[in-house]
mmCIF file of C-alpha atoms in Angstrom:
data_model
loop_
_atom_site.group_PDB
_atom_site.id
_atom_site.type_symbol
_atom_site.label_atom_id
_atom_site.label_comp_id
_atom_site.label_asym_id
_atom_site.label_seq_id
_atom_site.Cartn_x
_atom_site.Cartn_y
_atom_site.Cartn_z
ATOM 1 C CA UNK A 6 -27.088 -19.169 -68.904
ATOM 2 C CA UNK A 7 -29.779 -18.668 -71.407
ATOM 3 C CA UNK A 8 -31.993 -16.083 -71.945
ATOM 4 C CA UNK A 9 -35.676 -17.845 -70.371
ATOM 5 C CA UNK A 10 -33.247 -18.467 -66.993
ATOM 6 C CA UNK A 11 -32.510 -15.160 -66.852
ATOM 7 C CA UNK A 12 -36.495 -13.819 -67.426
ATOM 8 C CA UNK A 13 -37.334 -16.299 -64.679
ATOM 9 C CA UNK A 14 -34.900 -14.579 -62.079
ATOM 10 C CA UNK A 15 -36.290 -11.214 -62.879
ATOM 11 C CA UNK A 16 -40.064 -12.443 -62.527
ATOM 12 C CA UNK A 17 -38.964 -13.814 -59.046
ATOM 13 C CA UNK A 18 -37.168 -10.905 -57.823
ATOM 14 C CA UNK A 19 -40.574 -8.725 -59.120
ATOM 15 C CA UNK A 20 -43.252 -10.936 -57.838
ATOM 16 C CA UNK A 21 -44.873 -11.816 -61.389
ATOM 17 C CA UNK A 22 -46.731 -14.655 -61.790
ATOM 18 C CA UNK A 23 -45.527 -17.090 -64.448
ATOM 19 C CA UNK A 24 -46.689 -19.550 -67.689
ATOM 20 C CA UNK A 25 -45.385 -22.720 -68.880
ATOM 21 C CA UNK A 26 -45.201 -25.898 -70.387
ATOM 22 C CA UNK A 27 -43.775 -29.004 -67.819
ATOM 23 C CA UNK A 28 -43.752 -32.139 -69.407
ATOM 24 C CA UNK A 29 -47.243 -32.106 -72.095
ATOM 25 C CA UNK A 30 -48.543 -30.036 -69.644
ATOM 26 C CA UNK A 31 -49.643 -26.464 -69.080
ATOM 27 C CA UNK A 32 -49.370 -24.493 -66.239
ATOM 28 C CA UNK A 33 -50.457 -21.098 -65.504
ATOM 29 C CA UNK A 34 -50.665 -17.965 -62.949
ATOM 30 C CA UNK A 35 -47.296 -20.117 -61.412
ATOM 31 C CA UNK A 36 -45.854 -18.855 -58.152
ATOM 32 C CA UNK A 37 -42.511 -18.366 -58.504
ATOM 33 C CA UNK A 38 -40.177 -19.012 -55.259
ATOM 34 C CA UNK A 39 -36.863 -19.583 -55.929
ATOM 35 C CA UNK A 40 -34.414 -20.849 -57.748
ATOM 36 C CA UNK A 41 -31.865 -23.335 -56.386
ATOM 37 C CA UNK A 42 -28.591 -24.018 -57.216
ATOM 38 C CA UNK A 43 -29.676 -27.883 -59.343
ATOM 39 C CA UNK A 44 -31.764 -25.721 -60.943
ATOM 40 C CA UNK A 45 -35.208 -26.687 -59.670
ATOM 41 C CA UNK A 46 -37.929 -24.467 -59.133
ATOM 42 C CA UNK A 47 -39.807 -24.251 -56.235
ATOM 43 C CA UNK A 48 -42.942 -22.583 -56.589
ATOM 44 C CA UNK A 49 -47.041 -22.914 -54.529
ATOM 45 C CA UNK A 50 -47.523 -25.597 -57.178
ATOM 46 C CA UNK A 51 -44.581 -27.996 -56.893
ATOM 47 C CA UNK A 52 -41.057 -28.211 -57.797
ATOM 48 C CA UNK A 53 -39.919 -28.051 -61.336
ATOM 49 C CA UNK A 54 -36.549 -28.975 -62.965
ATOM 50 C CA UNK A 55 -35.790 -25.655 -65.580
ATOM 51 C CA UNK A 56 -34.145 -27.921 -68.367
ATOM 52 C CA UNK A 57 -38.076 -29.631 -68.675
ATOM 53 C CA UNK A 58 -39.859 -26.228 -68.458
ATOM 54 C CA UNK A 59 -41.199 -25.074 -72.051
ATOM 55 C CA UNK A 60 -42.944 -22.307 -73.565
ATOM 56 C CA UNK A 61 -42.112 -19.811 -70.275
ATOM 57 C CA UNK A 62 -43.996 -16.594 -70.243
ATOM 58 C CA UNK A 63 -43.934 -14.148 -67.691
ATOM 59 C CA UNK A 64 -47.418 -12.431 -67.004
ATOM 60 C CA UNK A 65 -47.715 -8.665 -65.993
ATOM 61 C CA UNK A 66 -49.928 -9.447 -62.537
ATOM 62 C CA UNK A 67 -47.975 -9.437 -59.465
ATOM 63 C CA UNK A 68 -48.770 -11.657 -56.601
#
């Protein structure tokens, strides 16, 4: 489990909105859901596989 995985957990758990990369393109102020156990994301944009997610920042604002 690396390091970004574990950052995305946390910023689920606390509600913070997230930043990424997804295939060339950028995505911000993300909605994170949940985590499932093929490692997709589910979040109030779409679902995302974590192995094609890039560049993830978690932002201070809570939603």
């Amino acid at each position: 489990m690396n390091i970004e995985y574990k950052f995305l957990q946390k910023a689920i758990n606390d509600k913070n909105y997230i930043s990424f990369s997804y295939e060339n393109k950028s995505y911000k102020n993300i909605k994170p859901l949940k985590l499932d156990n093929e490692n997709r994301l589910y979040s109030d944009k779409g679902v995302f596989e974590f192995e094609k997610i890039k560049k993830l920042v978690v932002l201070r604002e809570k939603f």
